[in-house]
PDB file of C-alpha atoms in Angstrom:
ATOM      1  CA  MET A   1     -16.980   7.300  58.963  1.00  0.00           C
ATOM      2  CA  GLN A   2     -17.076   3.126  58.264  1.00  0.00           C
ATOM      3  CA  LYS A   3     -16.005   4.482  54.692  1.00  0.00           C
ATOM      4  CA  ALA A   4     -13.104   7.216  55.386  1.00  0.00           C
ATOM      5  CA  GLY A   5     -11.414   3.879  57.295  1.00  0.00           C
ATOM      6  CA  LEU A   6     -11.862   1.932  54.510  1.00  0.00           C
ATOM      7  CA  LEU A   7     -10.681   4.503  52.345  1.00  0.00           C
ATOM      8  CA  LEU A   8      -8.141   5.175  54.720  1.00  0.00           C
ATOM      9  CA  GLY A   9      -7.400   1.306  55.244  1.00  0.00           C
ATOM     10  CA  CYS A  10      -7.030   0.319  51.649  1.00  0.00           C
ATOM     11  CA  SER A  11      -4.592   3.102  50.761  1.00  0.00           C
ATOM     12  CA  ALA A  12      -2.464   2.086  53.385  1.00  0.00           C
ATOM     13  CA  ARG A  13      -2.040  -1.365  51.537  1.00  0.00           C
ATOM     14  CA  ALA A  14      -1.962   0.308  47.823  1.00  0.00           C
ATOM     15  CA  TRP A  15       1.238   2.187  49.125  1.00  0.00           C
ATOM     16  CA  ARG A  16       2.583  -0.740  50.983  1.00  0.00           C
ATOM     17  CA  SER A  17       2.015  -2.671  48.029  1.00  0.00           C
ATOM     18  CA  VAL A  18       3.835   0.221  45.944  1.00  0.00           C
ATOM     19  CA  ARG A  19       6.538  -0.141  48.644  1.00  0.00           C
ATOM     20  CA  MET A  20       7.402  -3.746  48.447  1.00  0.00           C
ATOM     21  CA  ALA A  21       6.786  -4.130  44.674  1.00  0.00           C
ATOM     22  CA  SER A  22       9.878  -2.009  44.677  1.00  0.00           C
ATOM     23  CA  SER A  23      12.327  -3.215  46.796  1.00  0.00           C
ATOM     24  CA  GLY A  24      10.533  -7.037  45.819  1.00  0.00           C
ATOM     25  CA  VAL A  25       9.900  -8.804  48.354  1.00  0.00           C
ATOM     26  CA  THR A  26       5.754  -8.900  47.201  1.00  0.00           C
ATOM     27  CA  ARG A  27       7.247 -11.759  44.703  1.00  0.00           C
ATOM     28  CA  ARG A  28      10.946 -13.174  43.006  1.00  0.00           C
ATOM     29  CA  ASP A  29      10.626 -12.284  39.114  1.00  0.00           C
ATOM     30  CA  PRO A  30       7.946 -10.081  39.040  1.00  0.00           C
ATOM     31  CA  LEU A  31       9.737  -9.433  35.202  1.00  0.00           C
ATOM     32  CA  THR A  32      10.471 -12.955  34.749  1.00  0.00           C
ATOM     33  CA  ASN A  33       9.512 -13.913  30.784  1.00  0.00           C
ATOM     34  CA  LYS A  34      11.069  -9.914  29.925  1.00  0.00           C
ATOM     35  CA  VAL A  35      13.415  -8.415  27.268  1.00  0.00           C
ATOM     36  CA  ALA A  36      14.489  -5.631  28.802  1.00  0.00           C
ATOM     37  CA  LEU A  37      16.966  -3.286  26.513  1.00  0.00           C
ATOM     38  CA  VAL A  38      18.685  -0.409  28.479  1.00  0.00           C
ATOM     39  CA  THR A  39      20.356   1.700  26.948  1.00  0.00           C
ATOM     40  CA  ALA A  40      23.157   3.763  27.728  1.00  0.00           C
ATOM     41  CA  SER A  41      23.329   1.529  30.640  1.00  0.00           C
ATOM     42  CA  THR A  42      27.043   0.065  31.248  1.00  0.00           C
ATOM     43  CA  ASP A  43      27.017   2.768  34.132  1.00  0.00           C
ATOM     44  CA  GLY A  44      25.988   5.420  36.412  1.00  0.00           C
ATOM     45  CA  ILE A  45      22.170   4.688  36.113  1.00  0.00           C
ATOM     46  CA  GLY A  46      22.089   2.668  33.355  1.00  0.00           C
ATOM     47  CA  PHE A  47      24.288   0.337  35.122  1.00  0.00           C
ATOM     48  CA  ALA A  48      21.915   0.194  38.295  1.00  0.00           C
ATOM     49  CA  ILE A  49      18.662  -0.158  36.100  1.00  0.00           C
ATOM     50  CA  ALA A  50      20.285  -2.494  34.038  1.00  0.00           C
ATOM     51  CA  ARG A  51      20.803  -4.379  37.890  1.00  0.00           C
ATOM     52  CA  ARG A  52      17.436  -4.300  38.962  1.00  0.00           C
ATOM     53  CA  LEU A  53      15.450  -5.505  35.223  1.00  0.00           C
ATOM     54  CA  ALA A  54      18.192  -8.493  35.769  1.00  0.00           C
ATOM     55  CA  GLN A  55      17.329  -8.737  39.761  1.00  0.00           C
ATOM     56  CA  ASP A  56      13.658  -8.606  39.173  1.00  0.00           C
ATOM     57  CA  GLY A  57      13.745 -12.142  36.620  1.00  0.00           C
ATOM     58  CA  ALA A  58      13.789  -9.909  33.451  1.00  0.00           C
ATOM     59  CA  HIS A  59      16.846 -11.293  30.823  1.00  0.00           C
ATOM     60  CA  VAL A  60      19.109  -7.670  30.228  1.00  0.00           C
ATOM     61  CA  VAL A  61      20.477  -6.439  27.070  1.00  0.00           C
ATOM     62  CA  VAL A  62      23.372  -3.519  28.023  1.00  0.00           C
ATOM     63  CA  SER A  63      24.474  -1.004  25.343  1.00  0.00           C
ATOM     64  CA  SER A  64      26.728   1.047  24.740  1.00  0.00           C
ATOM     65  CA  ARG A  65      28.646   3.205  21.841  1.00  0.00           C
ATOM     66  CA  LYS A  66      32.054   0.922  22.785  1.00  0.00           C
ATOM     67  CA  GLN A  67      32.577  -2.474  23.271  1.00  0.00           C
ATOM     68  CA  GLN A  68      35.499  -2.700  25.879  1.00  0.00           C
ATOM     69  CA  ASN A  69      32.004  -1.085  28.104  1.00  0.00           C
ATOM     70  CA  VAL A  70      29.488  -3.728  27.377  1.00  0.00           C
ATOM     71  CA  ASP A  71      32.366  -6.307  28.012  1.00  0.00           C
ATOM     72  CA  ARG A  72      32.908  -5.125  31.224  1.00  0.00           C
ATOM     73  CA  ALA A  73      28.977  -4.280  32.736  1.00  0.00           C
ATOM     74  CA  VAL A  74      28.133  -7.923  30.736  1.00  0.00           C
ATOM     75  CA  ALA A  75      31.258  -9.775  33.393  1.00  0.00           C
ATOM     76  CA  ALA A  76      30.063  -7.864  36.246  1.00  0.00           C
ATOM     77  CA  LEU A  77      26.419  -8.326  35.743  1.00  0.00           C
ATOM     78  CA  GLN A  78      27.176 -11.791  34.959  1.00  0.00           C
ATOM     79  CA  GLY A  79      29.267 -12.416  37.852  1.00  0.00           C
ATOM     80  CA  GLU A  80      26.293 -11.818  40.089  1.00  0.00           C
ATOM     81  CA  GLY A  81      24.425 -14.734  38.894  1.00  0.00           C
ATOM     82  CA  LEU A  82      21.837 -12.525  36.457  1.00  0.00           C
ATOM     83  CA  SER A  83      21.010 -12.819  32.417  1.00  0.00           C
ATOM     84  CA  VAL A  84      22.033 -10.273  30.710  1.00  0.00           C
ATOM     85  CA  THR A  85      23.514  -9.854  26.993  1.00  0.00           C
ATOM     86  CA  GLY A  86      25.290  -6.553  25.783  1.00  0.00           C
ATOM     87  CA  THR A  87      25.759  -5.294  22.474  1.00  0.00           C
ATOM     88  CA  VAL A  88      27.324  -2.083  21.176  1.00  0.00           C
ATOM     89  CA  CYS A  89      25.148   0.837  20.106  1.00  0.00           C
ATOM     90  CA  HIS A  90      25.139   5.235  19.561  1.00  0.00           C
ATOM     91  CA  VAL A  91      22.930   6.568  20.480  1.00  0.00           C
ATOM     92  CA  GLY A  92      23.428  10.233  20.061  1.00  0.00           C
ATOM     93  CA  LYS A  93      27.012  12.005  20.743  1.00  0.00           C
ATOM     94  CA  ALA A  94      28.916  10.363  23.591  1.00  0.00           C
ATOM     95  CA  GLU A  95      31.187  13.606  23.710  1.00  0.00           C
ATOM     96  CA  ASP A  96      27.365  15.851  24.460  1.00  0.00           C
ATOM     97  CA  ARG A  97      26.437  13.744  27.593  1.00  0.00           C
ATOM     98  CA  GLU A  98      30.186  13.329  29.043  1.00  0.00           C
ATOM     99  CA  ARG A  99      31.326  16.877  28.586  1.00  0.00           C
ATOM    100  CA  LEU A 100      26.785  18.057  30.130  1.00  0.00           C
ATOM    101  CA  VAL A 101      27.460  15.585  33.615  1.00  0.00           C
ATOM    102  CA  ALA A 102      31.291  16.408  33.995  1.00  0.00           C
ATOM    103  CA  THR A 103      30.125  19.701  34.290  1.00  0.00           C
ATOM    104  CA  LEU A 104      26.087  18.852  37.225  1.00  0.00           C
ATOM    105  CA  TRP A 105      29.812  17.384  39.463  1.00  0.00           C
ATOM    106  CA  MET A 106      33.037  19.130  38.648  1.00  0.00           C
ATOM    107  CA  ASP A 107      32.264  22.063  40.445  1.00  0.00           C
ATOM    108  CA  LYS A 108      31.703  21.774  44.245  1.00  0.00           C
ATOM    109  CA  ALA A 109      30.126  25.277  44.607  1.00  0.00           C
ATOM    110  CA  ARG A 110      27.424  24.226  42.285  1.00  0.00           C
ATOM    111  CA  GLU A 111      26.548  21.049  43.435  1.00  0.00           C
ATOM    112  CA  GLU A 112      26.587  21.958  47.385  1.00  0.00           C
ATOM    113  CA  ARG A 113      23.719  24.983  45.801  1.00  0.00           C
ATOM    114  CA  ILE A 114      22.216  21.735  44.546  1.00  0.00           C
ATOM    115  CA  LYS A 115      21.813  19.587  47.238  1.00  0.00           C
ATOM    116  CA  GLU A 116      20.358  22.785  49.580  1.00  0.00           C
ATOM    117  CA  THR A 117      17.164  23.408  47.006  1.00  0.00           C
ATOM    118  CA  LEU A 118      16.910  19.244  48.035  1.00  0.00           C
ATOM    119  CA  GLN A 119      14.267  18.545  50.883  1.00  0.00           C
ATOM    120  CA  ILE A 120      16.568  14.772  51.306  1.00  0.00           C
ATOM    121  CA  SER A 121      19.976  17.700  50.922  1.00  0.00           C
ATOM    122  CA  ARG A 122      21.738  15.831  49.610  1.00  0.00           C
ATOM    123  CA  ILE A 123      22.494  14.391  45.415  1.00  0.00           C
ATOM    124  CA  GLY A 124      21.097  10.808  44.448  1.00  0.00           C
ATOM    125  CA  LYS A 125      22.415   8.013  44.413  1.00  0.00           C
ATOM    126  CA  PRO A 126      21.600   5.882  40.064  1.00  0.00           C
ATOM    127  CA  GLU A 127      20.349   2.571  42.606  1.00  0.00           C
ATOM    128  CA  GLU A 128      17.086   4.903  43.895  1.00  0.00           C
ATOM    129  CA  CYS A 129      16.701   5.375  40.095  1.00  0.00           C
ATOM    130  CA  ALA A 130      16.567   1.364  39.759  1.00  0.00           C
ATOM    131  CA  GLY A 131      13.441   0.652  41.710  1.00  0.00           C
ATOM    132  CA  ILE A 132      10.944   2.935  40.795  1.00  0.00           C
ATOM    133  CA  VAL A 133      12.319   1.518  37.023  1.00  0.00           C
ATOM    134  CA  SER A 134      11.376  -1.317  38.346  1.00  0.00           C
ATOM    135  CA  PHE A 135       8.469  -1.287  39.161  1.00  0.00           C
ATOM    136  CA  MET A 136       6.473   0.325  36.117  1.00  0.00           C
ATOM    137  CA  CYS A 137       8.105  -2.509  34.047  1.00  0.00           C
ATOM    138  CA  SER A 138       6.680  -4.974  35.818  1.00  0.00           C
ATOM    139  CA  GLU A 139       2.865  -5.872  36.223  1.00  0.00           C
ATOM    140  CA  ASP A 140       2.241  -4.339  39.727  1.00  0.00           C
ATOM    141  CA  ALA A 141       2.121  -1.441  37.250  1.00  0.00           C
ATOM    142  CA  SER A 142      -0.328  -2.517  34.654  1.00  0.00           C
ATOM    143  CA  TYR A 143      -3.402  -0.080  35.693  1.00  0.00           C
ATOM    144  CA  ILE A 144      -1.298   2.519  36.099  1.00  0.00           C
ATOM    145  CA  THR A 145      -1.210   5.219  31.867  1.00  0.00           C
ATOM    146  CA  GLY A 146      -0.115   8.185  31.237  1.00  0.00           C
ATOM    147  CA  GLU A 147       1.473   9.389  35.083  1.00  0.00           C
ATOM    148  CA  THR A 148       4.748  10.895  35.783  1.00  0.00           C
ATOM    149  CA  VAL A 149       7.160  10.090  38.471  1.00  0.00           C
ATOM    150  CA  VAL A 150       9.876  12.119  39.377  1.00  0.00           C
ATOM    151  CA  VAL A 151      13.155  10.794  40.997  1.00  0.00           C
ATOM    152  CA  GLY A 152      15.145  14.148  41.907  1.00  0.00           C
ATOM    153  CA  GLY A 153      14.917  13.614  46.451  1.00  0.00           C
ATOM    154  CA  GLY A 154      12.007  16.116  47.058  1.00  0.00           C
ATOM    155  CA  SER A 155      13.370  19.013  44.532  1.00  0.00           C
ATOM    156  CA  PRO A 156      10.867  21.693  43.082  1.00  0.00           C
ATOM    157  CA  SER A 157       9.806  19.831  39.335  1.00  0.00           C
ATOM    158  CA  ARG A 158       6.549  21.331  37.089  1.00  0.00           C
ATOM    159  CA  LEU A 159       5.939  19.325  34.152  1.00  0.00           C
TER     160      LEU A 159
END
């Protein structure tokens, strides 16, 4: 019985550590002295990830295929006092990605059907993806290898 209590206590402490690390509570700037290059990072999930990594102490290089997007993102993040630079970088065909994204939200009926499959019944926010990315980049995750983390609102997944 004593072993079971010890295991439960360790599990609770480990979970609390992960939760606190993801929220930035345990220590300031866990990504100090690291550089993060984030592609497609001038809007949406990429921008939220770039912001979170910079908030956690990394110097972040944002990228997009359009200079005006890079300039806008860099100005916004530097305006928050974050260490950020940017560069133009075309990764793949932007037209295809834009069309694909414009298709999982222009159709409200389809969006509602997707929400019904999610345990939390809503579409996730870009910032909700950023915390786990920052955690995985930090020393707090240094012993994690070969894992797949699904940030999917409780959607059924098989990876």
